[in-house]
Amino acid sequence: MAAAARTLRIGLIPGDGIGREVIPAGRRLLESLPSSLNLKFSFVDLDAGFDTFKRTGTALPDKTVEVLKKECDGALFGAVSSPTTKVAGYSSPIVALRKKLDLYANVRPVKTTAGSSGEPIDLVIVRENTEDLYVKEERTHDTPEGKVAEAIKRISERASSRIATMAGEIALRRQKIRDAAPVSTRSKPMVTITHKSNVLSQTDGLFRETARKALAAERFASVVKEEQIVDSMVYKIFRQPEYYDVIVAPNLYGDILSDGAAALVGSLGLVPSANVTDGFAIGEPCHGSAPDIEGKGIANPIATLRSVALMLEFLGEEAAAAKIYTAVDANLDEGKLLSPDLGGKASTEEVLNDVLKRL
Ligand SMILES: NC(=O)c1ccc[n+]([C@@H]2O[C@H](COP(=O)([O-])OP(=O)(O)OC[C@H]3O[C@@H](n4cnc5c(N)ncnc54)[C@H](O)[C@@H]3O)[C@@H](O)[C@H]2O)c1
Ligand SMILES: O=C(O)CC[C@H](C(=O)O)[C@@H](O)C(=O)O
């Protein structure tokens, strides 16, 4: 008798701007996976974002959090249009969600395809996702010389240790995959701890020391450990991106490094992420709501399609993830149906259909 299909319930949170154009593409991808994978999906539409805030007075309704916690196996998040000037009562829903669900790791692979020219890039940024300056404890006070604003940068042993452990585990998993390939591109896994403890000796110092200790565990004996100050890492990541394997970073450096690394592979529209905690993951493209192209139907859906794959990987569905990666890479390597950010003319829909055809 055939094994019963696994059914996964997926929360869909499009958010604002092009989030509303790429999340439906993610849903169609899940609905189009071959039946041989023995996977079924049910979906629940959930609200969050600036439009939700304007409509309801809250950017992250309690219902969204409750449904994710109680009903869902995983979720997809598009993007939100967080204003750059303070709006009373608004707070970034994705930042809040990461904390409320304790999605402590933000995993961001940046990779070229086999058909790309130049040295292959295959690195992953493992970004701490709950603290650092993202605790958002800011205040402003008046002084005789004018206003002064300050923010707390919180780094804890607990968060630094678990993110470094996650980075070590990802490094081991990646090496296992490389070793199984016909030609392995790297003989040993490597984790680079990034920090600025030359200046911030207490906060980034604690991150570096704690990450170092976590990676000293016996099970990471085969992992090469390195440390690098974040500014020189930016330089080296632009000069020699092929050098890196896994980078573990405090929250803000990880955010900035991942957008920078996206430039190396051609577009923000290509880079996925997964917000991860034990047994649960939210796939989220690294890009934002892209107001400059919103509503034009030309957003590149590939970051979202890869985020679907990454979510599935963290939910234990590696075979489904592999199918998606292969189909996306084939679309990119053929290069006939590319969206405008990659120099093509294809719409979101055309890119999606081309990927679906290749599944
Ligand atoms: N996870 C999130 O919700 C998230 C992430 C980043 C930014 N934001 C928010 O997004 C808003 C806009 O921010 P921004 O303009 O600085 O960054 P952005 O990532 O939205 O856009 C930067 C540039 O990349 C392009 N781009 C991004 N995604 C693309 C895609 N899929 N296809 C083609 N081109 C793409 C845009 O057109 C733009 O030129 C802000 O309000 C910010 O707060 C949200
Ligand atoms: O604009 C927002 O509400 C959040 C942006 C968000 C972040 O983590 O800072 C985004 O830059 C990201 O990389 O997920």
mmCIF file of C-alpha atoms in Angstrom, residues 68-262:
data_model
loop_
_atom_site.group_PDB
_atom_site.id
_atom_site.type_symbol
_atom_site.label_atom_id
_atom_site.label_comp_id
_atom_site.label_asym_id
_atom_site.label_seq_id
_atom_site.Cartn_x
_atom_site.Cartn_y
_atom_site.Cartn_z
ATOM 1 C CA LEU A 68 0.735 30.514 12.676
ATOM 2 C CA LYS A 69 1.343 29.084 16.145
ATOM 3 C CA LYS A 70 -1.663 26.805 16.372
ATOM 4 C CA GLU A 71 -2.457 25.706 12.827
ATOM 5 C CA CYS A 72 0.527 26.024 10.535
ATOM 6 C CA ASP A 73 3.489 23.800 9.721
ATOM 7 C CA GLY A 74 5.217 26.625 7.876
ATOM 8 C CA ALA A 75 4.541 29.959 6.184
ATOM 9 C CA LEU A 76 5.537 32.321 3.394
ATOM 10 C CA PHE A 77 6.028 36.010 4.032
ATOM 11 C CA GLY A 78 6.270 38.507 1.135
ATOM 12 C CA ALA A 79 7.439 41.946 2.236
ATOM 13 C CA VAL A 80 6.123 44.951 4.070
ATOM 14 C CA SER A 81 6.395 48.686 3.384
ATOM 15 C CA SER A 82 7.726 49.931 6.687
ATOM 16 C CA PRO A 83 7.817 53.739 6.623
ATOM 17 C CA THR A 84 11.219 55.364 7.116
ATOM 18 C CA THR A 85 9.687 58.167 9.213
ATOM 19 C CA LYS A 86 8.154 57.117 12.511
ATOM 20 C CA VAL A 87 4.405 56.551 12.329
ATOM 21 C CA ALA A 88 2.783 56.403 15.786
ATOM 22 C CA GLY A 89 1.671 52.871 16.612
ATOM 23 C CA TYR A 90 3.431 51.181 13.662
ATOM 24 C CA SER A 91 6.146 48.635 14.219
ATOM 25 C CA SER A 92 7.658 46.274 11.625
ATOM 26 C CA PRO A 93 5.530 43.095 11.621
ATOM 27 C CA ILE A 94 8.272 40.842 10.284
ATOM 28 C CA VAL A 95 10.655 41.947 13.023
ATOM 29 C CA ALA A 96 7.875 41.361 15.590
ATOM 30 C CA LEU A 97 6.983 37.964 14.126
ATOM 31 C CA ARG A 98 10.580 36.772 14.341
ATOM 32 C CA LYS A 99 10.543 37.534 18.065
ATOM 33 C CA LYS A 100 7.026 36.301 18.832
ATOM 34 C CA LEU A 101 7.632 32.929 17.202
ATOM 35 C CA ASP A 102 11.266 32.791 18.349
ATOM 36 C CA LEU A 103 12.433 32.377 14.750
ATOM 37 C CA TYR A 104 15.981 32.661 15.957
ATOM 38 C CA ALA A 105 17.858 32.015 12.724
ATOM 39 C CA ASN A 106 17.568 33.819 9.415
ATOM 40 C CA VAL A 107 19.251 31.625 6.838
ATOM 41 C CA ARG A 108 20.181 33.342 3.566
ATOM 42 C CA PRO A 109 21.933 31.333 0.863
ATOM 43 C CA VAL A 110 23.577 33.319 -1.934
ATOM 44 C CA LYS A 111 24.558 31.192 -4.889
ATOM 45 C CA THR A 112 25.375 31.376 -8.570
ATOM 46 C CA THR A 113 24.065 28.685 -10.911
ATOM 47 C CA ALA A 114 26.207 26.122 -12.743
ATOM 48 C CA GLY A 115 25.820 28.107 -15.971
ATOM 49 C CA SER A 116 27.099 31.386 -14.512
ATOM 50 C CA SER A 117 30.427 32.766 -15.664
ATOM 51 C CA GLY A 118 33.280 33.437 -13.229
ATOM 52 C CA GLU A 119 34.153 31.764 -9.951
ATOM 53 C CA PRO A 120 31.112 30.016 -8.465
ATOM 54 C CA ILE A 121 29.639 31.701 -5.399
ATOM 55 C CA ASP A 122 27.999 29.425 -2.845
ATOM 56 C CA LEU A 123 27.778 30.969 0.573
ATOM 57 C CA VAL A 124 25.134 31.201 3.265
ATOM 58 C CA ILE A 125 24.628 33.957 5.765
ATOM 59 C CA VAL A 126 23.236 32.699 9.070
ATOM 60 C CA ARG A 127 21.846 35.807 10.688
ATOM 61 C CA GLU A 128 20.820 35.996 14.353
ATOM 62 C CA ASN A 129 17.175 37.020 14.168
ATOM 63 C CA THR A 130 15.912 38.114 17.584
ATOM 64 C CA GLU A 131 18.215 40.654 19.206
ATOM 65 C CA ASP A 132 21.093 43.115 18.543
ATOM 66 C CA LEU A 133 19.820 46.599 17.592
ATOM 67 C CA TYR A 134 16.591 44.895 16.485
ATOM 68 C CA VAL A 135 15.375 44.851 20.098
ATOM 69 C CA LYS A 136 14.325 48.352 19.064
ATOM 70 C CA GLU A 137 14.776 49.886 22.475
ATOM 71 C CA GLU A 138 15.341 53.442 21.333
ATOM 72 C CA ARG A 139 14.854 56.710 23.119
ATOM 73 C CA THR A 140 15.376 60.366 22.482
ATOM 74 C CA HIS A 141 16.091 62.994 25.101
ATOM 75 C CA ASP A 142 16.760 66.696 25.078
ATOM 76 C CA THR A 143 20.117 68.054 26.185
ATOM 77 C CA PRO A 144 21.378 71.647 26.296
ATOM 78 C CA GLU A 145 23.120 70.927 22.952
ATOM 79 C CA GLY A 146 19.994 69.536 21.292
ATOM 80 C CA LYS A 147 18.336 66.142 20.983
ATOM 81 C CA VAL A 148 20.222 62.909 21.564
ATOM 82 C CA ALA A 149 18.855 59.573 20.377
ATOM 83 C CA GLU A 150 20.162 56.228 21.536
ATOM 84 C CA ALA A 151 19.427 52.552 20.970
ATOM 85 C CA ILE A 152 20.222 49.375 22.858
ATOM 86 C CA LYS A 153 22.348 46.765 21.115
ATOM 87 C CA ARG A 154 21.569 43.572 23.044
ATOM 88 C CA ILE A 155 23.699 40.475 22.572
ATOM 89 C CA SER A 156 23.107 37.423 24.743
ATOM 90 C CA GLU A 157 25.085 34.246 25.271
ATOM 91 C CA ARG A 158 21.974 32.169 24.637
ATOM 92 C CA ALA A 159 21.138 33.702 21.251
ATOM 93 C CA SER A 160 24.781 33.832 20.118
ATOM 94 C CA SER A 161 25.360 30.230 21.096
ATOM 95 C CA ARG A 162 22.302 28.817 19.333
ATOM 96 C CA ILE A 163 22.912 30.795 16.130
ATOM 97 C CA ALA A 164 26.532 29.608 15.997
ATOM 98 C CA THR A 165 25.376 26.032 16.601
ATOM 99 C CA MET A 166 22.894 26.398 13.741
ATOM 100 C CA ALA A 167 25.713 27.751 11.524
ATOM 101 C CA GLY A 168 27.912 24.765 12.427
ATOM 102 C CA GLU A 169 25.132 22.328 11.629
ATOM 103 C CA ILE A 170 24.401 24.010 8.301
ATOM 104 C CA ALA A 171 28.117 23.864 7.456
ATOM 105 C CA LEU A 172 28.204 20.097 8.150
ATOM 106 C CA ARG A 173 25.047 19.514 6.083
ATOM 107 C CA ARG A 174 26.421 21.500 3.143
ATOM 108 C CA GLN A 175 29.679 19.530 3.244
ATOM 109 C CA LYS A 176 27.756 16.252 3.186
ATOM 110 C CA ILE A 177 25.948 17.407 0.034
ATOM 111 C CA ARG A 178 29.223 18.555 -1.569
ATOM 112 C CA ASP A 179 30.926 15.261 -0.720
ATOM 113 C CA ALA A 180 28.110 13.351 -2.432
ATOM 114 C CA ALA A 181 28.484 15.414 -5.637
ATOM 115 C CA PRO A 182 30.606 14.058 -8.528
ATOM 116 C CA VAL A 183 33.171 16.821 -7.910
ATOM 117 C CA SER A 184 33.304 18.341 -4.431
ATOM 118 C CA THR A 185 34.102 22.052 -4.598
ATOM 119 C CA ARG A 186 35.425 22.335 -1.028
ATOM 120 C CA SER A 187 37.161 19.723 1.077
ATOM 121 C CA LYS A 188 36.187 21.047 4.523
ATOM 122 C CA PRO A 189 33.246 23.028 5.834
ATOM 123 C CA MET A 190 34.037 26.517 7.105
ATOM 124 C CA VAL A 191 32.228 28.942 9.397
ATOM 125 C CA THR A 192 33.326 32.574 9.547
ATOM 126 C CA ILE A 193 32.198 34.472 12.639
ATOM 127 C CA THR A 194 31.727 38.134 11.814
ATOM 128 C CA HIS A 195 31.799 40.911 14.397
ATOM 129 C CA LYS A 196 33.095 44.374 15.204
ATOM 130 C CA SER A 197 34.650 43.538 18.558
ATOM 131 C CA ASN A 198 37.656 45.715 17.851
ATOM 132 C CA VAL A 199 35.312 48.592 18.735
ATOM 133 C CA LEU A 200 32.316 46.966 20.462
ATOM 134 C CA SER A 201 34.310 44.735 22.769
ATOM 135 C CA GLN A 202 31.424 43.895 25.123
ATOM 136 C CA THR A 203 28.521 43.286 22.726
ATOM 137 C CA ASP A 204 30.245 41.976 19.611
ATOM 138 C CA GLY A 205 32.963 40.639 21.912
ATOM 139 C CA LEU A 206 30.366 38.430 23.608
ATOM 140 C CA PHE A 207 28.988 37.336 20.243
ATOM 141 C CA ARG A 208 32.450 36.347 18.995
ATOM 142 C CA GLU A 209 33.522 34.558 22.189
ATOM 143 C CA THR A 210 30.231 32.695 22.516
ATOM 144 C CA ALA A 211 30.120 31.676 18.871
ATOM 145 C CA ARG A 212 33.711 30.470 19.131
ATOM 146 C CA LYS A 213 32.836 28.345 22.191
ATOM 147 C CA ALA A 214 29.743 26.849 20.537
ATOM 148 C CA LEU A 215 31.745 25.911 17.448
ATOM 149 C CA ALA A 216 34.427 24.283 19.600
ATOM 150 C CA ALA A 217 31.986 21.406 20.285
ATOM 151 C CA GLU A 218 33.307 17.981 19.349
ATOM 152 C CA ARG A 219 30.719 17.505 16.574
ATOM 153 C CA PHE A 220 32.150 20.523 14.747
ATOM 154 C CA ALA A 221 35.706 19.179 14.825
ATOM 155 C CA SER A 222 35.855 18.995 11.016
ATOM 156 C CA VAL A 223 34.658 22.599 10.598
ATOM 157 C CA VAL A 224 37.292 25.240 9.866
ATOM 158 C CA LYS A 225 36.559 28.227 12.107
ATOM 159 C CA GLU A 226 37.468 31.753 11.185
ATOM 160 C CA GLU A 227 36.721 35.190 12.543
ATOM 161 C CA GLN A 228 36.544 38.403 10.576
ATOM 162 C CA ILE A 229 35.727 42.020 11.359
ATOM 163 C CA VAL A 230 32.581 42.934 9.468
ATOM 164 C CA ASP A 231 33.945 45.887 7.483
ATOM 165 C CA SER A 232 36.830 43.891 6.069
ATOM 166 C CA MET A 233 34.372 41.087 5.393
ATOM 167 C CA VAL A 234 32.384 43.443 3.165
ATOM 168 C CA TYR A 235 35.578 44.154 1.241
ATOM 169 C CA LYS A 236 36.492 40.492 0.890
ATOM 170 C CA ILE A 237 32.953 39.377 0.057
ATOM 171 C CA PHE A 238 33.034 41.766 -2.911
ATOM 172 C CA ARG A 239 36.576 40.849 -3.957
ATOM 173 C CA GLN A 240 36.521 37.126 -3.307
ATOM 174 C CA PRO A 241 32.988 35.853 -2.606
ATOM 175 C CA GLU A 242 33.944 32.292 -3.560
ATOM 176 C CA TYR A 243 36.112 32.199 -0.427
ATOM 177 C CA TYR A 244 33.144 31.958 1.941
ATOM 178 C CA ASP A 245 31.080 28.972 2.984
ATOM 179 C CA VAL A 246 28.958 29.796 6.070
ATOM 180 C CA ILE A 247 28.972 33.230 7.686
ATOM 181 C CA VAL A 248 27.433 33.667 11.140
ATOM 182 C CA ALA A 249 26.485 37.218 12.000
ATOM 183 C CA PRO A 250 24.670 39.325 14.575
ATOM 184 C CA ASN A 251 21.306 40.565 13.331
ATOM 185 C CA LEU A 252 22.118 43.920 11.718
ATOM 186 C CA TYR A 253 25.395 42.890 10.068
ATOM 187 C CA GLY A 254 23.611 39.826 8.668
ATOM 188 C CA ASP A 255 20.867 42.019 7.220
ATOM 189 C CA ILE A 256 23.319 44.343 5.499
ATOM 190 C CA LEU A 257 25.699 41.614 4.325
ATOM 191 C CA SER A 258 22.870 39.663 2.685
ATOM 192 C CA ASP A 259 21.639 42.551 0.516
ATOM 193 C CA GLY A 260 25.258 43.263 -0.441
ATOM 194 C CA ALA A 261 25.856 39.634 -1.350
ATOM 195 C CA ALA A 262 22.689 39.698 -3.482
#
